[in-house]
Amino acid sequence: MSLHSHAWAVACCMAFAAQPAMAACRGASGDSRLPVVELYTAEGCNECPAADRWLSWLAQRQDHPALLALHVDYWDGIGWPDRFAAALHGKRQEARVVLSGKRVAYTPQVMIGQYTNVEWRDGRQVAERLREARATPPGADLALTVARQGAGLQLEFTGTARNTDVVQSQPLLWLALYQDGLASEVKAGENKGLTLRHDRVVRALHGPWRWEGKILAGKASIPVPDEEGPLGLVLFAESSLTGAGLQALDLPLSACLPGQAGR
């Protein structure tokens, strides 16, 4: 499941020089499991805007799960390059599909834990997958500290496995910076002439970090996007053997960044 070498992961966790922070905030996971819903999407895909709207609708619901819209780059050569796309998103999608025993990655594709072919139009199926995830005790405890450093964010995180079974599942930790309230005027491809609006767009994805003992601690640095729009972070842990979610932490950055509140 790991998409990068151990050396790459260590490089992402390197220490940062101490500097005074403008603002800081902290988050910690709770006693119940927070599911992660992943939408793999692309601005060049004419079936994706409806799924994008569905994700935005889900984000407005009370007690919503952690939501991530991962724009893939394999549509970029078919008429319209998606400015939010990243190669790592497609690599993660493909690895998750293979791990689940499936063969095809597609857009729009919704994943919840080990389930990689969730039918997002089927409200009952989505609700059942979320209920199942929430009913399962969390396998890890997560904590995240965020400080503003110049034009970026300095992050410190920890993941603590709750039992030896979790450690034996070879857990992975991922960190995503997302942004709401984004829009693009599409001038070519299948969605030519449309203005597409997006929420929970992943602007940076870091990981995976693997921990072999009970506790994993690390640091990362992420630049803040130039575009305006509310930002948030999702720190999430999953089994590298099954893809099942272990725990997630969703931290809106309104308390951390000047100007974020009320957007």
C-alpha positions as CSV (number, residue, x, y, z in Angstrom):
1,M,0.0,0.0,0.0
2,S,2.9,2.4,0.7
3,L,3.4,4.7,-2.3
4,H,6.7,6.2,-1.3
5,S,10.0,5.0,0.0
6,H,10.9,5.2,3.7
7,A,13.4,7.8,2.9
8,W,10.7,10.0,1.3
9,A,8.6,9.7,4.4
10,V,11.5,10.6,6.7
11,A,12.2,13.7,4.5
12,C,8.6,14.8,5.0
13,C,9.0,14.5,8.8
14,M,12.2,16.4,9.2
15,A,12.5,18.9,12.0
16,F,11.9,22.6,11.4
17,A,13.8,25.6,12.9
18,A,12.1,27.1,15.9
19,Q,10.3,30.4,15.0
20,P,7.7,32.4,16.7
21,A,4.2,31.4,15.5
22,M,1.5,33.8,14.6
23,A,-1.3,31.5,15.7
24,A,-1.7,28.0,16.9
25,C,-4.4,25.4,17.5
26,R,-4.7,21.8,18.4
27,G,-7.1,18.9,17.7
28,A,-7.5,15.4,19.0
29,S,-9.6,12.5,17.9
30,G,-12.5,11.3,20.1
31,D,-13.7,8.1,21.6
32,S,-15.8,7.2,18.5
33,R,-14.4,6.6,15.0
34,L,-14.7,9.4,12.5
35,P,-15.1,7.9,9.0
36,V,-13.3,9.3,6.0
37,V,-15.2,9.7,2.7
38,E,-12.9,10.1,-0.4
39,L,-14.2,11.3,-3.7
40,Y,-12.0,10.8,-6.7
41,T,-13.0,13.4,-9.2
42,A,-11.8,15.6,-12.1
43,E,-12.9,18.8,-13.8
44,G,-12.6,17.1,-17.2
45,C,-15.2,14.4,-16.3
46,N,-18.8,15.2,-17.2
47,E,-20.2,12.9,-14.6
48,C,-18.1,14.4,-11.8
49,P,-19.9,17.8,-11.1
50,A,-23.0,16.0,-9.7
51,A,-20.7,14.0,-7.3
52,D,-18.9,17.2,-6.4
53,R,-22.3,18.8,-5.5
54,W,-23.2,15.7,-3.4
55,L,-19.9,16.1,-1.4
56,S,-20.7,19.8,-0.8
57,W,-24.2,18.9,0.4
58,L,-22.7,16.2,2.7
59,A,-20.3,18.8,4.2
60,Q,-23.3,20.9,5.3
61,R,-25.0,18.1,7.2
62,Q,-24.6,18.0,11.0
63,D,-22.2,15.4,12.3
64,H,-20.7,14.9,8.8
65,P,-17.7,12.6,8.3
66,A,-14.3,13.7,7.2
67,L,-14.6,14.6,3.5
68,L,-11.8,14.7,0.9
69,A,-12.2,15.5,-2.8
70,L,-9.1,14.2,-4.5
71,H,-8.8,15.5,-8.1
72,V,-6.9,13.1,-10.3
73,D,-4.6,14.0,-13.2
74,Y,-5.3,11.2,-15.7
75,W,-8.0,13.4,-17.2
76,D,-5.7,16.3,-17.8
77,G,-4.7,15.2,-21.3
78,I,-8.3,14.9,-22.5
79,G,-9.2,18.5,-23.2
80,W,-9.0,20.2,-19.8
81,P,-6.1,20.3,-17.2
82,D,-7.6,20.3,-13.7
83,R,-5.6,22.8,-11.6
84,F,-6.4,20.9,-8.4
85,A,-5.2,17.5,-9.8
86,A,-2.1,15.7,-8.4
87,A,-0.4,12.5,-9.4
88,L,-0.4,11.2,-5.9
89,H,-4.2,11.3,-5.7
90,G,-4.4,8.9,-8.7
91,K,-1.7,6.7,-7.2
92,R,-3.5,6.4,-3.9
93,Q,-6.8,5.7,-5.7
94,E,-5.1,2.9,-7.8
95,A,-3.5,1.4,-4.7
96,R,-6.7,1.4,-2.8
97,V,-8.5,-0.3,-5.7
98,V,-5.9,-3.0,-5.9
99,L,-5.9,-3.6,-2.2
100,S,-9.7,-4.1,-2.2
101,G,-9.4,-6.8,-4.9
102,K,-10.9,-4.7,-7.6
103,R,-9.4,-3.8,-11.0
104,V,-10.8,-0.5,-12.2
105,A,-10.2,3.0,-10.9
106,Y,-12.7,5.5,-12.3
107,T,-14.3,8.9,-11.7
108,P,-16.3,9.8,-9.9
109,Q,-15.4,7.1,-7.4
110,V,-16.3,7.2,-3.7
111,M,-14.5,5.2,-1.0
112,I,-15.3,4.8,2.7
113,G,-12.7,2.7,4.5
114,Q,-12.2,-0.7,2.9
115,Y,-15.1,-0.1,0.6
116,T,-13.8,1.3,-2.7
117,N,-16.9,1.2,-4.8
118,V,-19.5,3.0,-2.7
119,E,-22.5,4.1,-4.8
120,W,-22.8,7.8,-3.8
121,R,-26.2,8.1,-5.4
122,D,-27.6,5.4,-3.1
123,G,-28.3,7.2,0.2
124,R,-29.1,4.0,2.0
125,Q,-25.7,2.4,1.0
126,V,-23.8,5.5,2.0
127,A,-25.6,5.7,5.4
128,E,-25.0,2.0,6.0
129,R,-21.3,2.3,5.3
130,L,-21.0,5.4,7.6
131,R,-23.0,3.6,10.4
132,E,-20.7,0.6,10.1
133,A,-17.6,2.7,10.4
134,R,-18.9,4.7,13.3
135,A,-20.0,1.6,15.2
136,T,-16.5,0.1,15.1
137,P,-14.3,1.2,18.0
138,P,-11.3,3.4,16.9
139,G,-8.0,1.6,16.5
140,A,-5.9,4.7,17.1
141,D,-5.8,8.0,18.9
142,L,-4.7,11.0,16.8
143,A,-3.5,14.5,17.8
144,L,-2.5,17.5,15.7
145,T,-0.9,20.8,16.5
146,V,-0.9,23.6,13.9
147,A,1.1,26.8,13.9
148,R,1.3,29.5,11.2
149,Q,4.9,30.0,10.0
150,G,5.3,32.7,7.3
151,A,3.5,31.6,4.2
152,G,2.9,28.1,5.4
153,L,1.8,25.8,8.2
154,Q,4.0,23.9,10.6
155,L,2.4,20.8,11.8
156,E,3.2,18.3,14.6
157,F,1.2,15.1,14.8
158,T,1.0,11.8,16.8
159,G,-0.7,8.5,16.2
160,T,-1.1,6.1,19.1
161,A,-2.3,2.5,18.4
162,R,-4.8,1.3,20.9
163,N,-3.8,-2.4,20.8
164,T,-1.3,-4.8,19.4
165,D,-3.8,-6.0,16.7
166,V,-3.7,-2.4,15.3
167,V,0.1,-2.5,15.2
168,Q,0.0,-5.8,13.4
169,S,-2.3,-4.3,10.7
170,Q,0.7,-2.2,9.7
171,P,-1.1,1.1,10.1
172,L,-0.4,4.1,7.8
173,L,-0.9,7.8,8.6
174,W,-1.9,10.4,6.0
175,L,-2.4,14.2,6.3
176,A,-4.5,16.2,3.9
177,L,-5.0,20.0,3.6
178,Y,-8.4,20.8,2.1
179,Q,-10.1,24.0,1.0
180,D,-13.8,25.0,0.5
181,G,-15.4,27.6,-1.7
182,L,-13.4,27.1,-4.9
183,A,-14.6,27.6,-8.5
184,S,-13.3,27.1,-12.0
185,E,-14.6,28.3,-15.4
186,V,-14.0,25.3,-17.6
187,K,-13.1,26.4,-21.2
188,A,-12.5,23.0,-22.9
189,G,-13.3,19.3,-22.6
190,E,-16.5,17.6,-21.5
191,N,-17.5,20.4,-19.1
192,K,-16.8,23.3,-21.5
193,G,-18.7,26.4,-20.6
194,L,-19.6,25.3,-17.1
195,T,-18.5,27.0,-13.8
196,L,-17.7,24.2,-11.4
197,R,-17.8,24.8,-7.7
198,H,-15.9,22.7,-5.2
199,D,-15.6,22.0,-1.5
200,R,-13.2,19.9,0.5
201,V,-10.7,20.0,-2.3
202,V,-7.4,18.4,-1.3
203,R,-4.7,21.0,-1.9
204,A,-1.8,19.0,-0.3
205,L,-1.6,15.3,0.5
206,H,1.3,14.1,2.7
207,G,2.2,10.5,3.5
208,P,2.0,7.7,4.1
209,W,3.9,7.4,7.3
210,R,4.1,3.9,8.7
211,W,4.4,3.1,12.4
212,E,5.6,-0.2,13.7
213,G,5.4,0.4,17.4
214,K,2.6,1.8,19.5
215,I,3.3,5.5,18.8
216,L,4.2,7.5,15.7
217,A,5.2,11.1,16.0
218,G,6.3,13.4,13.2
219,K,6.3,16.9,11.7
220,A,5.4,18.4,8.3
221,S,5.3,21.7,6.6
222,I,2.5,22.7,4.1
223,P,2.2,26.0,2.2
224,V,-1.0,27.9,2.4
225,P,-2.8,28.2,-1.0
226,D,-3.0,31.8,-2.5
227,E,-6.7,31.4,-3.2
228,E,-9.2,32.5,-0.6
229,G,-11.5,29.9,0.9
230,P,-11.8,28.2,4.2
231,L,-9.1,25.6,5.0
232,G,-9.0,22.5,7.1
233,L,-6.8,19.5,7.9
234,V,-7.7,15.8,8.0
235,L,-5.2,13.5,9.8
236,F,-6.3,9.9,9.2
237,A,-5.0,6.4,10.0
238,E,-5.8,3.2,8.1
239,S,-4.7,-0.4,7.8
240,S,-2.2,-1.1,5.0
241,L,-3.4,-4.7,4.9
242,T,-7.2,-4.1,4.4
243,G,-7.6,-0.4,3.8
244,A,-10.0,-0.1,6.7
245,G,-10.0,3.2,8.5
246,L,-8.7,3.3,12.1
247,Q,-9.4,6.8,13.1
248,A,-9.5,10.4,11.6
249,L,-9.3,13.9,12.9
250,D,-10.9,16.8,11.0
251,L,-9.6,20.2,12.1
252,P,-11.0,23.4,10.5
253,L,-8.4,26.1,10.5
254,S,-10.7,29.0,11.5
255,A,-9.1,29.0,14.9
256,C,-5.5,28.9,13.6
257,L,-5.3,31.3,10.7
258,P,-6.2,35.0,10.7
259,G,-9.0,35.8,8.4
260,Q,-10.4,32.3,8.2
261,A,-13.2,32.7,10.7
262,G,-16.6,33.6,9.1
263,R,-15.6,32.8,5.5
